[in-house]
């Protein structure tokens, strides 16, 4: 990732300290199919439109919304796309929304979950620097808190000089095996001018303390959004 480009384009990049979030529970409804199975439940034309509008997919998922209706999110190199089902005149219809990514602004980085070599957990701030506190709902704070601290910093830093009120979309699922449990976790933060996302898998051996869970590759991306 060209981190120096972000510093040049964002004069507040290193002035503030990003908030550290505590990990929250990741409760699951056993009756909801995982994202791959739920994706196949969506109409083929809806899936095709989402993929066309989003471009090369960076992360995606499908599942019920808060009202139990089918919904999906796809983030790609061309935009953040959401679709959901609404009922009009007694007829259920899918309606989509896309926020466009500014061409050429996408930056990507991988994290392995281990502490950085220099021992830092977050980017340094100047003495007395303010702490950036995003206006996130408690559930979103719990999801971001499950990621390693460098990932938390990466996700929040694009919003330092802008409006700290951001929208959070997230997804996770769980696979239980005889010797371990594996979680897939994806989180997207978006505001008026930027978006940031992370997805990765985390495993915990059977009988191990939750603090011993390990991440196995976390893919992160951020980009500027085209002002409407």
Short mmCIF file of C-alpha atoms in Angstrom, two decimals:
data_model
loop_
_atom_site.label_atom_id
_atom_site.label_comp_id
_atom_site.label_asym_id
_atom_site.label_seq_id
_atom_site.Cartn_x
_atom_site.Cartn_y
_atom_site.Cartn_z
CA UNK A 1 0.00 0.00 0.00
CA UNK A 2 1.30 3.48 -0.84
CA UNK A 3 1.00 4.84 2.68
CA UNK A 4 2.98 7.98 1.82
CA UNK A 5 0.32 8.91 -0.74
CA UNK A 6 -2.30 8.90 2.00
CA UNK A 7 -0.08 11.13 4.15
CA UNK A 8 0.36 13.62 1.31
CA UNK A 9 -3.32 13.69 0.43
CA UNK A 10 -4.53 13.81 4.05
CA UNK A 11 -2.64 16.37 6.18
CA UNK A 12 -4.30 15.03 9.33
CA UNK A 13 -3.17 11.46 8.69
CA UNK A 14 -0.66 11.31 11.56
CA UNK A 15 -2.04 13.99 13.87
CA UNK A 16 -4.80 12.03 15.56
CA UNK A 17 -4.85 8.72 17.39
CA UNK A 18 -7.52 6.23 16.41
CA UNK A 19 -9.77 4.70 19.03
CA UNK A 20 -9.11 1.19 20.35
CA UNK A 21 -12.28 -0.89 20.50
CA UNK A 22 -12.89 -3.88 22.74
CA UNK A 23 -13.96 -7.14 21.07
CA UNK A 24 -17.65 -7.94 21.27
CA UNK A 25 -19.55 -11.19 20.99
CA UNK A 26 -20.39 -12.50 17.53
CA UNK A 27 -23.80 -14.15 18.08
CA UNK A 28 -25.21 -16.29 15.30
CA UNK A 29 -28.65 -17.50 14.27
CA UNK A 30 -28.24 -21.15 13.37
CA UNK A 31 -31.27 -20.98 11.09
CA UNK A 32 -29.68 -18.50 8.66
CA UNK A 33 -27.66 -20.05 5.80
CA UNK A 34 -24.03 -18.86 5.39
CA UNK A 35 -23.34 -16.14 2.85
CA UNK A 36 -22.56 -18.50 -0.04
CA UNK A 37 -25.82 -20.40 0.38
CA UNK A 38 -27.88 -17.26 0.97
CA UNK A 39 -26.36 -15.60 -2.11
CA UNK A 40 -27.80 -18.40 -4.25
CA UNK A 41 -31.26 -17.64 -2.84
CA UNK A 42 -31.21 -14.19 -4.45
CA UNK A 43 -32.61 -13.85 -7.99
CA UNK A 44 -29.94 -14.31 -10.66
CA UNK A 45 -30.57 -10.88 -12.18
CA UNK A 46 -30.10 -9.21 -8.77
CA UNK A 47 -26.77 -10.97 -8.28
CA UNK A 48 -25.64 -10.02 -11.78
CA UNK A 49 -26.50 -6.33 -11.29
CA UNK A 50 -24.64 -6.18 -7.98
CA UNK A 51 -21.47 -7.68 -9.45
CA UNK A 52 -21.66 -5.46 -12.53
CA UNK A 53 -22.07 -2.26 -10.51
CA UNK A 54 -19.46 -3.12 -7.89
CA UNK A 55 -16.71 -4.21 -10.27
CA UNK A 56 -13.95 -6.51 -9.07
CA UNK A 57 -15.28 -7.77 -5.73
CA UNK A 58 -13.22 -7.02 -2.60
CA UNK A 59 -15.73 -8.39 -0.10
CA UNK A 60 -19.36 -9.43 -0.23
CA UNK A 61 -22.12 -11.19 1.68
CA UNK A 62 -25.83 -11.92 1.62
CA UNK A 63 -28.35 -12.53 4.39
CA UNK A 64 -31.55 -11.19 5.96
CA UNK A 65 -31.81 -7.53 6.96
CA UNK A 66 -33.11 -6.34 10.33
CA UNK A 67 -36.68 -7.01 9.13
CA UNK A 68 -35.85 -10.50 7.92
CA UNK A 69 -35.97 -9.59 4.22
CA UNK A 70 -33.25 -10.72 1.76
CA UNK A 71 -30.34 -8.30 1.41
CA UNK A 72 -26.77 -8.26 0.10
CA UNK A 73 -23.66 -6.09 0.12
CA UNK A 74 -20.87 -6.14 -2.47
CA UNK A 75 -17.84 -3.86 -2.34
CA UNK A 76 -15.70 -3.70 -5.44
CA UNK A 77 -13.14 -1.49 -7.10
CA UNK A 78 -15.94 0.56 -8.69
CA UNK A 79 -18.27 0.99 -5.75
CA UNK A 80 -20.08 -0.03 -2.59
CA UNK A 81 -23.37 -1.67 -3.54
CA UNK A 82 -26.27 -2.64 -1.32
CA UNK A 83 -29.54 -4.26 -2.27
CA UNK A 84 -32.59 -5.10 -0.23
CA UNK A 85 -36.18 -6.08 -0.66
CA UNK A 86 -39.04 -3.61 -0.25
CA UNK A 87 -42.77 -4.18 -0.54
CA UNK A 88 -44.77 -1.78 -2.70
CA UNK A 89 -48.44 -2.25 -3.43
CA UNK A 90 -48.18 -5.70 -1.96
CA UNK A 91 -45.36 -6.74 -4.31
CA UNK A 92 -41.84 -7.50 -3.06
CA UNK A 93 -39.14 -5.82 -5.16
CA UNK A 94 -35.38 -5.50 -4.87
CA UNK A 95 -33.95 -1.99 -4.73
CA UNK A 96 -30.25 -1.22 -4.95
CA UNK A 97 -27.92 1.61 -4.02
CA UNK A 98 -24.37 2.28 -5.19
CA UNK A 99 -21.75 4.68 -3.84
CA UNK A 100 -19.02 5.12 -6.43
CA UNK A 101 -15.31 4.69 -5.75
CA UNK A 102 -13.10 7.45 -7.14
CA UNK A 103 -11.05 5.84 -9.94
CA UNK A 104 -7.43 5.23 -8.99
CA UNK A 105 -7.93 5.85 -5.26
CA UNK A 106 -8.11 2.23 -4.07
CA UNK A 107 -5.31 1.18 -1.72
CA UNK A 108 -4.87 -2.31 -0.29
CA UNK A 109 -2.87 -3.95 2.47
CA UNK A 110 -2.62 -7.39 4.06
CA UNK A 111 -2.24 -8.09 7.77
CA UNK A 112 -1.31 -11.45 9.31
CA UNK A 113 -2.58 -10.67 12.80
CA UNK A 114 0.87 -10.62 14.40
CA UNK A 115 2.18 -7.51 16.18
CA UNK A 116 4.26 -5.22 13.93
CA UNK A 117 8.07 -5.67 14.15
CA UNK A 118 8.59 -2.35 15.94
CA UNK A 119 6.05 -3.25 18.61
CA UNK A 120 3.66 -0.41 17.77
CA UNK A 121 -0.02 -1.25 17.78
CA UNK A 122 -1.28 1.96 16.19
CA UNK A 123 0.19 4.75 14.11
CA UNK A 124 1.92 7.32 16.33
CA UNK A 125 0.28 10.63 17.14
CA UNK A 126 1.81 13.90 18.23
CA UNK A 127 1.88 14.62 21.98
CA UNK A 128 -1.56 15.76 23.01
CA UNK A 129 -3.07 14.58 19.73
CA UNK A 130 -6.85 14.12 19.79
CA UNK A 131 -8.37 10.65 19.78
CA UNK A 132 -10.63 9.99 16.81
CA UNK A 133 -13.91 8.51 18.02
CA UNK A 134 -16.19 7.31 15.26
CA UNK A 135 -19.92 7.45 15.83
CA UNK A 136 -20.53 3.69 15.61
CA UNK A 137 -23.35 1.65 17.09
CA UNK A 138 -22.23 -0.71 19.89
CA UNK A 139 -22.59 -3.79 17.67
CA UNK A 140 -20.21 -2.30 15.09
CA UNK A 141 -17.73 -1.34 17.81
CA UNK A 142 -17.76 -4.96 18.98
CA UNK A 143 -17.10 -6.27 15.48
CA UNK A 144 -14.18 -3.92 14.78
CA UNK A 145 -12.82 -4.73 18.24
CA UNK A 146 -12.26 -8.34 17.20
CA UNK A 147 -9.66 -7.25 14.63
CA UNK A 148 -6.02 -6.70 15.63
CA UNK A 149 -5.16 -3.13 16.63
CA UNK A 150 -3.23 -2.30 13.42
CA UNK A 151 -6.33 -3.27 11.41
CA UNK A 152 -8.55 -1.13 13.64
CA UNK A 153 -6.23 1.79 12.96
CA UNK A 154 -6.22 1.13 9.21
CA UNK A 155 -10.01 1.08 9.08
CA UNK A 156 -10.55 4.28 11.04
CA UNK A 157 -7.74 6.48 9.77
CA UNK A 158 -9.40 7.64 6.49
CA UNK A 159 -12.04 9.43 8.56
CA UNK A 160 -9.66 11.50 10.70
CA UNK A 161 -10.08 14.79 8.85
CA UNK A 162 -13.67 14.32 7.81
CA UNK A 163 -17.02 13.66 9.40
CA UNK A 164 -16.57 10.99 12.08
CA UNK A 165 -20.14 9.83 11.51
CA UNK A 166 -19.80 6.73 9.40
CA UNK A 167 -22.02 3.86 8.33
CA UNK A 168 -20.95 0.36 9.30
CA UNK A 169 -21.92 -2.82 7.47
CA UNK A 170 -20.66 -6.17 8.68
CA UNK A 171 -20.97 -9.91 8.33
CA UNK A 172 -19.55 -12.94 10.10
CA UNK A 173 -20.11 -16.67 10.17
CA UNK A 174 -18.76 -19.59 12.15
CA UNK A 175 -17.58 -23.07 11.22
CA UNK A 176 -17.24 -25.56 14.07
CA UNK A 177 -14.91 -28.52 13.56
CA UNK A 178 -13.82 -31.23 16.02
CA UNK A 179 -10.48 -29.54 16.74
CA UNK A 180 -11.18 -25.86 16.15
CA UNK A 181 -13.69 -23.14 15.38
CA UNK A 182 -13.22 -20.77 12.44
CA UNK A 183 -14.85 -17.37 11.98
CA UNK A 184 -15.05 -15.36 8.78
CA UNK A 185 -15.47 -11.65 9.58
CA UNK A 186 -15.99 -8.73 7.18
CA UNK A 187 -16.52 -5.06 8.08
CA UNK A 188 -17.10 -2.02 5.86
CA UNK A 189 -16.98 1.58 7.10
CA UNK A 190 -18.20 4.31 4.76
CA UNK A 191 -18.72 8.05 5.01
CA UNK A 192 -19.34 10.87 2.61
CA UNK A 193 -15.82 10.89 1.21
CA UNK A 194 -14.16 7.55 2.04
CA UNK A 195 -14.65 3.87 2.68
CA UNK A 196 -12.51 1.26 4.39
CA UNK A 197 -13.01 -2.48 4.71
CA UNK A 198 -11.41 -5.57 6.14
CA UNK A 199 -12.11 -9.29 5.86
CA UNK A 200 -10.31 -12.25 7.32
CA UNK A 201 -10.55 -15.59 9.09
CA UNK A 202 -9.82 -16.31 12.73
CA UNK A 203 -9.41 -19.72 14.36
CA UNK A 204 -9.51 -20.94 17.95
CA UNK A 205 -8.35 -24.43 18.90
CA UNK A 206 -10.78 -26.54 20.89
CA UNK A 207 -10.50 -25.84 24.62
CA UNK A 208 -8.22 -22.81 24.15
CA UNK A 209 -8.89 -19.46 25.82
CA UNK A 210 -10.46 -16.87 23.46
CA UNK A 211 -7.33 -14.72 23.80
CA UNK A 212 -5.44 -17.46 21.93
CA UNK A 213 -7.50 -17.08 18.74
CA UNK A 214 -5.33 -16.51 15.66
CA UNK A 215 -5.97 -14.55 12.48
CA UNK A 216 -4.88 -16.13 9.20
CA UNK A 217 -4.58 -13.33 6.71
CA UNK A 218 -6.63 -10.14 6.78
CA UNK A 219 -7.21 -8.27 3.52
CA UNK A 220 -7.88 -4.55 3.93
CA UNK A 221 -8.78 -1.86 1.43
CA UNK A 222 -9.68 1.81 1.48
CA UNK A 223 -10.63 4.33 -1.16
CA UNK A 224 -12.05 7.77 -1.71
CA UNK A 225 -15.65 8.05 -2.73
CA UNK A 226 -17.01 10.25 -5.49
CA UNK A 227 -18.90 13.17 -3.95
CA UNK A 228 -22.53 13.08 -5.00
#
